[in-house]
Short mmCIF file of C-alpha atoms in Angstrom, two decimals:
data_model
loop_
_atom_site.label_atom_id
_atom_site.label_comp_id
_atom_site.label_asym_id
_atom_site.label_seq_id
_atom_site.Cartn_x
_atom_site.Cartn_y
_atom_site.Cartn_z
CA ASN Z 1 93.19 100.90 90.15
CA ALA Z 2 92.43 97.33 91.27
CA GLY Z 3 95.19 97.08 93.94
CA VAL Z 4 96.29 93.49 94.64
CA THR Z 5 94.36 90.82 92.76
CA GLN Z 6 94.53 87.15 93.70
CA THR Z 7 93.11 84.23 91.74
CA PRO Z 8 91.49 81.83 92.31
CA LYS Z 9 89.43 82.68 95.42
CA PHE Z 10 88.82 79.02 96.26
CA GLN Z 11 90.63 75.83 95.24
CA VAL Z 12 90.41 72.17 96.20
CA LEU Z 13 93.35 69.92 95.37
CA LYS Z 14 94.18 66.28 95.87
CA THR Z 15 97.38 65.31 97.61
CA GLY Z 16 100.26 65.35 95.15
CA GLN Z 17 98.69 67.75 92.66
CA SER Z 18 100.47 70.94 91.71
CA MET Z 19 99.02 74.37 91.12
CA THR Z 20 99.88 78.05 90.89
CA LEU Z 21 98.24 80.81 92.89
CA GLN Z 22 98.26 84.03 90.93
CA CYS Z 23 98.95 87.49 92.33
CA ALA Z 24 99.06 90.76 90.40
CA GLN Z 25 99.33 94.38 91.55
CA ASP Z 26 98.86 97.55 89.53
CA MET Z 27 100.48 100.02 91.98
CA ASN Z 28 104.04 99.65 90.65
CA HIS Z 29 105.18 98.26 94.01
CA GLU Z 30 108.66 96.79 94.18
CA TYR Z 31 108.01 94.64 97.26
CA MET Z 32 105.67 91.65 97.07
CA SER Z 33 105.14 88.76 99.45
CA TRP Z 34 103.10 85.65 100.14
CA TYR Z 35 101.62 84.75 103.53
CA ARG Z 36 99.58 81.86 104.76
CA GLN Z 37 97.02 82.28 107.54
CA ASP Z 38 96.08 79.38 109.79
CA PRO Z 39 93.85 79.45 112.90
CA GLY Z 40 95.90 80.35 115.98
CA MET Z 41 99.06 80.89 113.92
CA GLY Z 42 98.48 84.31 112.43
CA LEU Z 43 100.08 85.28 109.14
CA ARG Z 44 103.33 83.51 108.33
CA LEU Z 45 105.66 84.71 105.57
CA ILE Z 46 106.32 82.14 102.84
CA HIS Z 47 108.40 84.00 100.23
CA TYR Z 48 109.01 87.59 99.31
CA SER Z 49 110.52 89.67 96.50
CA VAL Z 50 112.08 93.13 96.56
CA GLY Z 51 111.97 93.54 92.80
CA ALA Z 52 111.80 91.74 89.46
CA GLY Z 53 114.27 88.87 89.37
CA ILE Z 54 114.85 88.89 93.16
CA THR Z 55 113.16 86.49 95.57
CA ASP Z 56 113.95 85.18 99.04
CA GLN Z 57 112.57 82.79 101.61
CA GLY Z 58 110.41 83.70 104.58
CA GLU Z 59 109.50 81.69 107.69
CA VAL Z 60 107.77 78.72 106.03
CA PRO Z 61 109.11 78.28 102.45
CA ASN Z 62 109.16 74.48 102.18
CA GLY Z 63 106.88 73.07 99.51
CA TYR Z 64 106.47 76.42 97.72
CA ASN Z 65 108.28 78.09 94.81
CA VAL Z 66 108.08 81.65 93.55
CA SER Z 67 109.46 83.70 90.69
CA ARG Z 68 109.24 87.38 89.81
CA SER Z 69 109.70 88.03 86.10
CA THR Z 70 107.78 91.33 86.11
CA THR Z 71 107.08 94.04 88.68
CA GLU Z 72 103.34 93.32 88.50
CA ASP Z 73 103.17 89.55 89.00
CA PHE Z 74 104.30 87.24 91.79
CA PRO Z 75 102.89 83.70 91.40
CA LEU Z 76 103.17 81.07 94.14
CA ARG Z 77 103.63 77.46 93.04
CA LEU Z 78 102.76 74.41 95.08
CA LEU Z 79 104.86 71.60 93.62
CA SER Z 80 103.18 68.60 95.26
CA ALA Z 81 100.26 69.60 97.47
CA ALA Z 82 99.98 68.14 100.98
CA PRO Z 83 97.11 68.35 103.50
CA SER Z 84 99.39 70.51 105.72
CA GLN Z 85 99.17 73.20 103.01
CA THR Z 86 95.44 73.63 103.58
CA SER Z 87 95.24 77.30 104.49
CA VAL Z 88 94.20 80.77 103.38
CA TYR Z 89 96.90 82.39 101.26
CA PHE Z 90 97.40 86.15 101.02
CA CYS Z 91 99.54 88.07 98.62
CA ALA Z 92 100.72 91.52 99.70
CA SER Z 93 102.68 94.36 98.17
CA SER Z 94 104.15 97.65 99.31
CA PHE Z 95 105.99 100.64 97.89
CA GLY Z 96 108.97 99.87 100.10
CA THR Z 97 112.25 98.36 99.10
CA GLY Z 98 114.23 95.76 100.97
CA GLU Z 99 115.44 98.50 103.30
CA THR Z 100 112.45 100.58 104.25
CA GLY Z 101 108.83 101.46 103.68
CA ASN Z 102 107.29 98.05 104.01
CA GLU Z 103 105.16 98.96 107.00
CA LYS Z 104 102.10 99.54 104.84
CA LEU Z 105 101.31 96.27 103.16
CA PHE Z 106 98.43 96.12 100.70
CA PHE Z 107 96.80 92.70 100.82
CA GLY Z 108 94.74 90.82 98.29
CA SER Z 109 91.45 89.22 99.30
CA GLY Z 110 92.98 85.77 99.72
CA THR Z 111 92.80 82.27 98.25
CA GLN Z 112 91.21 79.55 100.35
CA LEU Z 113 93.00 76.28 99.53
CA SER Z 114 91.95 72.83 100.67
CA VAL Z 115 94.17 69.80 100.06
CA LEU Z 116 92.41 66.45 100.46
CA GLN T 1 107.88 80.15 121.86
CA LYS T 2 106.46 82.45 119.19
CA GLU T 3 108.24 85.74 118.59
CA VAL T 4 104.95 87.62 118.87
CA GLU T 5 102.13 86.59 121.23
CA GLN T 6 98.59 87.88 121.00
CA ASP T 7 95.48 86.81 122.91
CA PRO T 8 93.09 85.35 120.31
CA GLY T 9 89.93 86.39 122.15
CA PRO T 10 87.14 86.59 121.22
CA LEU T 11 86.63 89.91 122.99
CA SER T 12 83.07 91.24 123.18
CA VAL T 13 82.31 94.75 124.46
CA PRO T 14 79.29 97.09 124.29
CA GLU T 15 79.17 99.96 121.82
CA GLY T 16 80.89 103.06 123.15
CA ALA T 17 83.36 101.17 125.38
CA ILE T 18 87.12 101.67 125.32
CA VAL T 19 88.86 98.63 123.89
CA SER T 20 92.41 97.59 124.73
CA LEU T 21 94.23 95.11 122.49
CA ASN T 22 97.73 93.91 123.33
CA CYS T 23 100.74 92.01 122.05
CA THR T 24 103.95 90.89 123.67
CA TYR T 25 107.14 90.00 121.86
CA SER T 26 110.48 88.43 122.61
CA ASN T 27 112.83 89.93 119.98
CA SER T 28 114.41 93.08 121.39
CA ALA T 29 115.56 94.04 117.86
CA PHE T 30 112.01 94.85 116.74
CA GLN T 31 111.79 98.58 116.01
CA TYR T 32 108.70 99.02 113.80
CA PHE T 33 105.29 98.13 115.21
CA MET T 34 102.07 97.92 113.25
CA TRP T 35 98.40 97.21 113.78
CA TYR T 36 96.31 95.70 111.01
CA ARG T 37 92.54 95.21 110.93
CA GLN T 38 91.00 92.27 109.13
CA TYR T 39 87.31 91.93 108.37
CA SER T 40 85.84 88.48 107.79
CA ARG T 41 86.91 86.95 104.46
CA LYS T 42 89.06 89.98 103.59
CA GLY T 43 92.75 90.75 103.56
CA PRO T 44 94.25 92.76 106.44
CA GLU T 45 94.57 96.54 106.12
CA LEU T 46 97.01 98.77 107.95
CA LEU T 47 95.53 100.85 110.79
CA MET T 48 98.61 102.41 112.34
CA TYR T 49 102.33 102.01 112.67
CA THR T 50 104.91 103.41 115.08
CA TYR T 51 108.67 103.47 115.20
CA SER T 52 110.42 102.56 118.47
CA SER T 53 108.74 103.57 121.74
CA GLY T 54 105.96 106.02 122.51
CA ASN T 55 102.38 106.78 121.59
CA LYS T 56 100.66 107.60 118.33
CA GLU T 57 97.09 108.79 117.97
CA ASP T 58 94.83 108.72 114.91
CA GLY T 59 91.22 109.65 115.51
CA ARG T 60 89.68 107.09 117.88
CA PHE T 61 92.77 104.88 117.74
CA THR T 62 95.90 105.12 119.91
CA ALA T 63 98.93 102.87 119.54
CA GLN T 64 101.38 102.50 122.43
CA VAL T 65 104.79 100.84 122.48
CA ASP T 66 106.71 99.97 125.63
CA LYS T 67 110.02 98.51 124.46
CA SER T 68 111.34 98.03 128.00
CA SER T 69 108.47 95.59 128.66
CA LYS T 70 108.31 94.31 125.07
CA TYR T 71 104.60 95.16 125.05
CA ILE T 72 102.44 97.03 122.56
CA SER T 73 98.82 98.12 122.79
CA LEU T 74 96.05 99.45 120.59
CA PHE T 75 93.27 101.44 122.23
CA ILE T 76 89.95 102.11 120.51
CA ARG T 77 87.80 104.87 122.02
CA ASP T 78 84.03 105.15 121.51
CA SER T 79 83.95 101.73 119.89
CA GLN T 80 81.46 101.16 117.07
CA PRO T 81 79.88 97.98 115.65
CA SER T 82 81.90 98.68 112.48
CA ASP T 83 85.07 98.11 114.55
CA SER T 84 84.12 94.42 114.86
CA ALA T 85 87.00 92.60 113.17
CA THR T 86 90.21 90.71 113.89
CA TYR T 87 93.12 92.93 114.91
CA LEU T 88 96.64 91.75 114.15
CA CYS T 89 99.79 93.24 115.55
CA ALA T 90 102.92 93.08 113.41
CA MET T 91 106.52 94.11 113.85
CA ARG T 92 109.92 94.05 112.22
CA GLU T 93 113.56 94.72 112.94
CA TYR T 94 115.15 97.96 111.75
CA SER T 95 117.61 96.09 109.54
CA SER T 96 115.15 93.51 108.21
CA ALA T 97 112.53 95.50 106.34
CA SER T 98 111.41 92.53 104.27
CA LYS T 99 110.44 90.24 107.15
CA ILE T 100 107.35 91.40 108.98
CA ILE T 101 106.21 89.09 111.78
CA PHE T 102 102.51 88.98 112.65
CA GLY T 103 100.69 88.03 115.82
CA SER T 104 97.87 85.52 115.58
CA GLY T 105 95.17 88.20 115.88
CA THR T 106 92.45 89.10 118.41
CA ARG T 107 88.83 88.76 117.32
CA LEU T 108 86.81 91.78 118.54
CA SER T 109 83.02 92.09 118.59
CA ILE T 110 81.24 95.36 119.45
CA ARG T 111 77.67 94.79 120.65
CA PRO T 112 75.13 97.50 119.61
#
């Protein structure tokens, strides 16, 4: 049981490049989400999903796309990277639905992204 | 103004001390309150959560919620060097289970 797995751990991009951050969980969780963590800002919700085929925006969705074709996977796409997207990105999942049970989030170990 | 405010620290205390970590918030609709612990270069992990007001105890950890003051606290008794980490408070509205709002975290260091 690996929990939440994020790849890659580190990535350097040039402005304007695109890339996908991968997230997979093996706990059969319906709820998955992406956060970014910046110094002094805490964790801010980018996008979330309450099940396969269902996604919604969080606090800071601009510049990011997500899709959820399976229960296990929730990739985050940066369409045209900007220096403002330099951050540490965390994927999280929980057994909750959109209504309840999301208090216990299981986090991956993060992806450190630098955009030059 | 942020919805959730948390003193970033760093906070340094000697081993064995009682630690008090706090958050204030502005949204009176928040009903679920959580504390996460994050070690360096790791993802956060849930320590405790409470619903509405009151206290909850789990071993050396006690979580307190005062909704009238919009203030939550985490107390750590008999602090250990292994408690050195960043502590993040988090909260959500009753009707908005999918949107959990985090504080910026307090960095805690326990000196042996």
